Amino acid sequence: MIENLTPQQSWELMQKTPDAVMIDVRTTIEHGFVGHPVGAVLVPWKDAPDWQLNVDFIKQVKQAVSDVAIPVLLLCRSGKRSLEAADVLQQAGFKYLVNILDGFEGDLDKNKHRGNLSGWRFCQLPWEQS
């Protein structure tokens, strides 16, 4: 099952379900410099310099998640890469997947800037930079 939740709903789920794991599927650069939710595990879906799919993605998620039945929340910049990753994890047998709508930075505003309309950071949920 893949459920789409807002950042706030995702945060509430994590508070109620301490064994839930958040996977940040963004690039290493995004995770470190743009910031990331506190406690999120970085497993890039694609990464620099070649921007190819991470062939070890499922293996790396399985290393971070002890049981395929616990909630796995997936986050990217705006909610699109995380949905692709959720589809692959569902095919790999994960049972409870959450795509975090609007991701970490959210949609573009009229000035083509992110973080002003929606997203984890916009909602003022806990985050940090490396």
mmCIF file of C-alpha atoms in Angstrom:
data_model
loop_
_atom_site.group_PDB
_atom_site.id
_atom_site.type_symbol
_atom_site.label_atom_id
_atom_site.label_comp_id
_atom_site.label_asym_id
_atom_site.label_seq_id
_atom_site.Cartn_x
_atom_site.Cartn_y
_atom_site.Cartn_z
ATOM 1 C CA MET A 1 0.000 0.000 0.000
ATOM 2 C CA ILE A 2 1.249 3.475 -0.869
ATOM 3 C CA GLU A 3 -0.428 6.271 1.030
ATOM 4 C CA ASN A 4 0.023 9.943 0.159
ATOM 5 C CA LEU A 5 0.253 12.136 3.253
ATOM 6 C CA THR A 6 1.013 15.801 3.805
ATOM 7 C CA PRO A 7 4.171 16.676 5.718
ATOM 8 C CA GLN A 8 2.097 17.401 8.843
ATOM 9 C CA GLN A 9 0.246 14.071 8.590
ATOM 10 C CA SER A 10 3.579 12.299 8.067
ATOM 11 C CA TRP A 11 5.047 13.947 11.167
ATOM 12 C CA GLU A 12 1.992 12.894 13.202
ATOM 13 C CA LEU A 13 2.322 9.300 11.943
ATOM 14 C CA MET A 14 5.976 9.238 12.975
ATOM 15 C CA GLN A 15 5.093 10.528 16.441
ATOM 16 C CA LYS A 16 2.482 7.777 16.875
ATOM 17 C CA THR A 17 4.656 5.046 15.341
ATOM 18 C CA PRO A 18 8.182 5.204 16.787
ATOM 19 C CA ASP A 19 9.470 2.329 14.636
ATOM 20 C CA ALA A 20 8.543 4.147 11.404
ATOM 21 C CA VAL A 21 11.522 5.060 9.220
ATOM 22 C CA MET A 22 11.818 8.119 6.987
ATOM 23 C CA ILE A 23 13.942 7.637 3.883
ATOM 24 C CA ASP A 24 15.216 10.777 2.143
ATOM 25 C CA VAL A 25 15.575 9.768 -1.518
ATOM 26 C CA ARG A 26 17.121 13.072 -2.626
ATOM 27 C CA THR A 27 20.741 13.476 -3.627
ATOM 28 C CA THR A 28 23.590 13.667 -1.155
ATOM 29 C CA ILE A 29 23.986 17.360 -2.045
ATOM 30 C CA GLU A 30 20.303 18.165 -1.435
ATOM 31 C CA HIS A 31 20.294 16.272 1.849
ATOM 32 C CA GLY A 32 23.387 18.019 3.175
ATOM 33 C CA PHE A 33 23.114 21.558 1.867
ATOM 34 C CA VAL A 34 19.369 22.183 1.476
ATOM 35 C CA GLY A 35 18.602 20.359 4.711
ATOM 36 C CA HIS A 36 16.644 17.290 5.767
ATOM 37 C CA PRO A 37 14.122 16.193 8.368
ATOM 38 C CA VAL A 38 15.743 15.294 11.675
ATOM 39 C CA GLY A 39 16.282 11.533 11.766
ATOM 40 C CA ALA A 40 15.761 10.937 8.042
ATOM 41 C CA VAL A 41 17.959 8.223 6.549
ATOM 42 C CA LEU A 42 19.601 9.224 3.267
ATOM 43 C CA VAL A 43 19.230 6.624 0.508
ATOM 44 C CA PRO A 44 19.494 8.494 -2.815
ATOM 45 C CA TRP A 45 17.175 7.359 -5.594
ATOM 46 C CA LYS A 46 19.580 8.999 -8.072
ATOM 47 C CA ASP A 47 22.815 10.805 -7.270
ATOM 48 C CA ALA A 48 25.588 12.855 -8.836
ATOM 49 C CA PRO A 49 27.632 12.694 -10.932
ATOM 50 C CA ASP A 50 25.876 10.319 -13.352
ATOM 51 C CA TRP A 51 22.241 10.745 -12.191
ATOM 52 C CA GLN A 52 21.508 7.074 -12.839
ATOM 53 C CA LEU A 53 19.128 5.103 -10.661
ATOM 54 C CA ASN A 54 20.793 3.786 -7.530
ATOM 55 C CA VAL A 55 21.073 0.057 -8.321
ATOM 56 C CA ASP A 56 21.479 -0.677 -4.595
ATOM 57 C CA PHE A 57 18.423 1.334 -3.546
ATOM 58 C CA ILE A 58 16.308 -1.608 -2.324
ATOM 59 C CA LYS A 59 19.279 -3.208 -0.569
ATOM 60 C CA GLN A 60 20.148 0.062 1.192
ATOM 61 C CA VAL A 61 16.547 0.622 2.304
ATOM 62 C CA LYS A 62 16.417 -2.929 3.676
ATOM 63 C CA GLN A 63 19.542 -2.131 5.712
ATOM 64 C CA ALA A 64 17.762 0.873 7.240
ATOM 65 C CA VAL A 65 14.367 -0.779 7.781
ATOM 66 C CA SER A 66 14.214 -3.811 10.064
ATOM 67 C CA ASP A 67 10.840 -5.146 8.884
ATOM 68 C CA VAL A 68 8.974 -4.683 5.586
ATOM 69 C CA ALA A 69 5.714 -4.306 7.544
ATOM 70 C CA ILE A 70 6.654 -1.127 9.444
ATOM 71 C CA PRO A 71 5.818 2.273 7.958
ATOM 72 C CA VAL A 72 8.423 3.628 5.554
ATOM 73 C CA LEU A 73 7.976 7.307 4.742
ATOM 74 C CA LEU A 74 9.652 8.566 1.579
ATOM 75 C CA LEU A 75 10.645 12.165 0.983
ATOM 76 C CA CYS A 76 12.200 14.019 -1.943
ATOM 77 C CA ARG A 77 12.171 17.669 -3.007
ATOM 78 C CA SER A 78 8.542 17.864 -4.107
ATOM 79 C CA GLY A 79 6.974 14.385 -3.874
ATOM 80 C CA LYS A 80 7.703 12.954 -7.322
ATOM 81 C CA ARG A 81 10.936 10.943 -6.919
ATOM 82 C CA SER A 82 9.641 9.616 -3.621
ATOM 83 C CA LEU A 83 6.557 8.216 -5.353
ATOM 84 C CA GLU A 84 8.753 6.457 -7.943
ATOM 85 C CA ALA A 85 10.829 5.000 -5.110
ATOM 86 C CA ALA A 86 7.685 3.907 -3.245
ATOM 87 C CA ASP A 87 6.475 2.012 -6.324
ATOM 88 C CA VAL A 88 9.766 0.096 -6.492
ATOM 89 C CA LEU A 89 9.713 -0.682 -2.767
ATOM 90 C CA GLN A 90 6.140 -1.927 -3.013
ATOM 91 C CA GLN A 91 7.219 -4.329 -5.757
ATOM 92 C CA ALA A 92 10.066 -5.439 -3.454
ATOM 93 C CA GLY A 93 7.570 -6.452 -0.761
ATOM 94 C CA PHE A 94 7.334 -3.440 1.534
ATOM 95 C CA LYS A 95 3.818 -3.296 2.978
ATOM 96 C CA TYR A 96 3.278 0.215 4.382
ATOM 97 C CA LEU A 97 4.723 3.014 2.292
ATOM 98 C CA VAL A 98 4.038 6.716 2.617
ATOM 99 C CA ASN A 99 4.815 9.256 -0.072
ATOM 100 C CA ILE A 100 5.222 12.649 1.588
ATOM 101 C CA LEU A 101 3.291 15.076 -0.595
ATOM 102 C CA ASP A 102 5.117 18.303 -1.440
ATOM 103 C CA GLY A 103 8.403 16.772 -0.226
ATOM 104 C CA PHE A 104 10.965 18.827 1.657
ATOM 105 C CA GLU A 105 10.824 22.037 -0.406
ATOM 106 C CA GLY A 106 7.337 21.994 -1.938
ATOM 107 C CA ASP A 107 6.032 23.517 -5.135
ATOM 108 C CA LEU A 108 7.410 26.473 -7.049
ATOM 109 C CA ASP A 109 5.851 29.842 -6.309
ATOM 110 C CA LYS A 110 5.166 32.521 -8.947
ATOM 111 C CA ASN A 111 8.832 33.581 -8.750
ATOM 112 C CA LYS A 112 9.986 29.982 -9.302
ATOM 113 C CA HIS A 113 11.216 29.617 -5.725
ATOM 114 C CA ARG A 114 10.557 26.591 -3.551
ATOM 115 C CA GLY A 115 9.844 26.569 0.168
ATOM 116 C CA ASN A 116 7.325 29.415 0.162
ATOM 117 C CA LEU A 117 4.114 27.467 -0.478
ATOM 118 C CA SER A 118 4.397 23.951 0.880
ATOM 119 C CA GLY A 119 6.744 21.191 1.969
ATOM 120 C CA TRP A 120 8.306 19.834 5.167
ATOM 121 C CA ARG A 121 10.421 22.919 5.838
ATOM 122 C CA PHE A 122 7.547 25.326 5.027
ATOM 123 C CA CYS A 123 5.404 23.505 7.617
ATOM 124 C CA GLN A 124 8.130 24.258 10.186
ATOM 125 C CA LEU A 125 8.605 20.603 11.047
ATOM 126 C CA PRO A 126 11.961 19.575 12.577
ATOM 127 C CA TRP A 127 14.843 19.783 10.099
ATOM 128 C CA GLU A 128 18.568 20.380 10.035
ATOM 129 C CA GLN A 129 21.511 20.857 7.694
ATOM 130 C CA SER A 130 24.691 18.798 7.661
#
